[in-house]
Amino acid sequence: LKQLYLLAYGFMEGAMAVFWVALMAGIVIYLCAIVLVRTYGSPAEDDPDFEFFRHKFHNVPTAMFTLFEIMSSPTLQFYREPLGRHPMLVGFIIAFVLFGSFGMNGLLTGVISESIIDKNQARIEEHRHERESKRRLLEQCSNELFDELHNGEGRVDQKTLIDHKDDIAMLFSSVGVAFPTYDLDHMFKALDYKSDGWVERAEFVHGIVELCEDVRPMSIKEI
């Protein structure tokens, strides 16, 4: 469910980014449509491009739809002859295609990518906090368990650890770590850094924390 939530949250973030880019694109199209209607919306009847301008830029809604067509699919084959007779319109259309079409696509891609990156960073930070919280809990539980086992001199022998194997296995289970019980004997030997048959508090807590954080074949060897 958590992965589904993250996926849905990322989709909502992308949808919000698309909304704001679309809103900005709509404002740009609206302003450009006003300019085109005022400039080319009422051509002279003897203008050879009279029908073209009346069809494309007669009013603001029509001009906005024309610009949206150019933005979504900048194919200018139909505009070749009128553009050849109106150099200013050529410059306007080129600028609109570059900034309105390509620019908006690039902006949309950038906004969505940044949203995804920010979300990934948030997930990494969340996982880091979870690991830190888990580590503090493990240190606390390990210290409490060691207080129950040690001999009063701040250390515990191998036999005591073996006798309380079930308690240590429950410590692993409490944090959701599936550590095989038959491997605990090997773990106890690995915790004895000095190989003198005794395990001190620091050795015990460090070994438990490191094993619970990431149980893998090399964990015991690293300890």
PDB file of C-alpha atoms in Angstrom, residues 92-179:
ATOM      1  CA  PHE A  92       5.760  36.143 -34.668  1.00  0.00           C
ATOM      2  CA  ILE A  93       4.988  32.534 -35.638  1.00  0.00           C
ATOM      3  CA  ILE A  94       8.655  31.486 -35.354  1.00  0.00           C
ATOM      4  CA  ALA A  95       8.938  33.065 -31.895  1.00  0.00           C
ATOM      5  CA  PHE A  96       5.662  31.462 -30.843  1.00  0.00           C
ATOM      6  CA  VAL A  97       6.751  28.007 -32.030  1.00  0.00           C
ATOM      7  CA  LEU A  98      10.134  28.294 -30.314  1.00  0.00           C
ATOM      8  CA  PHE A  99       8.909  29.651 -27.002  1.00  0.00           C
ATOM      9  CA  GLY A 100       5.287  28.538 -27.036  1.00  0.00           C
ATOM     10  CA  SER A 101       5.615  25.025 -28.400  1.00  0.00           C
ATOM     11  CA  PHE A 102       9.173  23.867 -27.769  1.00  0.00           C
ATOM     12  CA  GLY A 103       9.572  26.061 -24.717  1.00  0.00           C
ATOM     13  CA  MET A 104       6.381  24.856 -23.044  1.00  0.00           C
ATOM     14  CA  ASN A 105       7.249  21.216 -23.752  1.00  0.00           C
ATOM     15  CA  GLY A 106      10.690  21.728 -22.261  1.00  0.00           C
ATOM     16  CA  LEU A 107       9.236  23.566 -19.280  1.00  0.00           C
ATOM     17  CA  LEU A 108       6.655  20.845 -18.694  1.00  0.00           C
ATOM     18  CA  THR A 109       9.312  18.134 -18.878  1.00  0.00           C
ATOM     19  CA  GLY A 110      11.563  20.067 -16.523  1.00  0.00           C
ATOM     20  CA  VAL A 111       8.821  20.718 -13.976  1.00  0.00           C
ATOM     21  CA  ILE A 112       7.720  17.074 -13.924  1.00  0.00           C
ATOM     22  CA  SER A 113      11.334  15.867 -13.689  1.00  0.00           C
ATOM     23  CA  GLU A 114      12.043  18.258 -10.836  1.00  0.00           C
ATOM     24  CA  SER A 115       8.892  17.091  -9.068  1.00  0.00           C
ATOM     25  CA  ILE A 116       9.991  13.465  -9.410  1.00  0.00           C
ATOM     26  CA  ILE A 117      13.506  14.286  -8.175  1.00  0.00           C
ATOM     27  CA  ASP A 118      12.133  16.200  -5.189  1.00  0.00           C
ATOM     28  CA  LYS A 119       9.844  13.280  -4.362  1.00  0.00           C
ATOM     29  CA  ASN A 120      12.747  10.832  -4.573  1.00  0.00           C
ATOM     30  CA  GLN A 121      14.796  13.045  -2.282  1.00  0.00           C
ATOM     31  CA  ALA A 122      11.880  13.154   0.156  1.00  0.00           C
ATOM     32  CA  ARG A 123      11.656   9.351   0.069  1.00  0.00           C
ATOM     33  CA  ILE A 124      15.399   9.015   0.685  1.00  0.00           C
ATOM     34  CA  GLU A 125      15.155  11.419   3.612  1.00  0.00           C
ATOM     35  CA  GLU A 126      12.158   9.513   4.984  1.00  0.00           C
ATOM     36  CA  HIS A 127      14.027   6.214   4.767  1.00  0.00           C
ATOM     37  CA  ARG A 128      17.031   7.776   6.472  1.00  0.00           C
ATOM     38  CA  HIS A 129      14.875   8.959   9.372  1.00  0.00           C
ATOM     39  CA  GLU A 130      13.305   5.507   9.618  1.00  0.00           C
ATOM     40  CA  ARG A 131      16.742   3.882   9.778  1.00  0.00           C
ATOM     41  CA  GLU A 132      17.907   6.340  12.430  1.00  0.00           C
ATOM     42  CA  SER A 133      14.786   5.749  14.523  1.00  0.00           C
ATOM     43  CA  LYS A 134      15.202   2.003  14.149  1.00  0.00           C
ATOM     44  CA  ARG A 135      18.858   2.235  15.106  1.00  0.00           C
ATOM     45  CA  ARG A 136      18.090   4.228  18.269  1.00  0.00           C
ATOM     46  CA  LEU A 137      15.393   1.710  19.229  1.00  0.00           C
ATOM     47  CA  LEU A 138      17.780  -1.182  18.668  1.00  0.00           C
ATOM     48  CA  GLU A 139      20.477   0.468  20.752  1.00  0.00           C
ATOM     49  CA  GLN A 140      18.020   1.014  23.583  1.00  0.00           C
ATOM     50  CA  CYS A 141      16.641  -2.545  23.454  1.00  0.00           C
ATOM     51  CA  SER A 142      20.128  -4.039  23.156  1.00  0.00           C
ATOM     52  CA  ASN A 143      21.338  -2.094  26.177  1.00  0.00           C
ATOM     53  CA  GLU A 144      18.316  -3.174  28.199  1.00  0.00           C
ATOM     54  CA  LEU A 145      18.855  -6.808  27.235  1.00  0.00           C
ATOM     55  CA  PHE A 146      22.544  -6.574  28.081  1.00  0.00           C
ATOM     56  CA  ASP A 147      21.663  -5.145  31.519  1.00  0.00           C
ATOM     57  CA  GLU A 148      19.671  -8.310  32.178  1.00  0.00           C
ATOM     58  CA  LEU A 149      22.492 -10.615  31.063  1.00  0.00           C
ATOM     59  CA  HIS A 150      25.788  -9.137  32.215  1.00  0.00           C
ATOM     60  CA  ASN A 151      27.653 -10.335  35.310  1.00  0.00           C
ATOM     61  CA  GLY A 152      27.952  -6.973  37.027  1.00  0.00           C
ATOM     62  CA  GLU A 153      31.317  -6.213  35.434  1.00  0.00           C
ATOM     63  CA  GLY A 154      29.919  -4.905  32.143  1.00  0.00           C
ATOM     64  CA  ARG A 155      30.394  -8.095  30.145  1.00  0.00           C
ATOM     65  CA  VAL A 156      28.655 -11.396  29.483  1.00  0.00           C
ATOM     66  CA  ASP A 157      30.084 -14.822  28.631  1.00  0.00           C
ATOM     67  CA  GLN A 158      29.267 -16.986  25.637  1.00  0.00           C
ATOM     68  CA  LYS A 159      27.341 -19.541  27.722  1.00  0.00           C
ATOM     69  CA  THR A 160      24.948 -16.889  29.027  1.00  0.00           C
ATOM     70  CA  LEU A 161      24.292 -15.663  25.506  1.00  0.00           C
ATOM     71  CA  ILE A 162      23.535 -19.195  24.343  1.00  0.00           C
ATOM     72  CA  ASP A 163      21.200 -19.776  27.313  1.00  0.00           C
ATOM     73  CA  HIS A 164      19.281 -16.603  26.385  1.00  0.00           C
ATOM     74  CA  LYS A 165      19.210 -17.314  22.695  1.00  0.00           C
ATOM     75  CA  ASP A 166      15.427 -17.043  22.601  1.00  0.00           C
ATOM     76  CA  ASP A 167      15.508 -13.556  24.120  1.00  0.00           C
ATOM     77  CA  ILE A 168      17.931 -12.363  21.470  1.00  0.00           C
ATOM     78  CA  ALA A 169      15.841 -14.015  18.743  1.00  0.00           C
ATOM     79  CA  MET A 170      12.803 -12.117  20.065  1.00  0.00           C
ATOM     80  CA  LEU A 171      14.812  -8.888  19.822  1.00  0.00           C
ATOM     81  CA  PHE A 172      15.380  -9.574  16.144  1.00  0.00           C
ATOM     82  CA  SER A 173      11.719 -10.436  15.627  1.00  0.00           C
ATOM     83  CA  SER A 174      10.574  -7.235  17.365  1.00  0.00           C
ATOM     84  CA  VAL A 175      12.185  -5.149  14.634  1.00  0.00           C
ATOM     85  CA  GLY A 176      11.055  -7.388  11.790  1.00  0.00           C
ATOM     86  CA  VAL A 177      14.390  -9.075  11.080  1.00  0.00           C
ATOM     87  CA  ALA A 178      14.200 -12.741  10.086  1.00  0.00           C
ATOM     88  CA  PHE A 179      17.478 -13.990  11.534  1.00  0.00           C
TER      89      PHE A 179
END
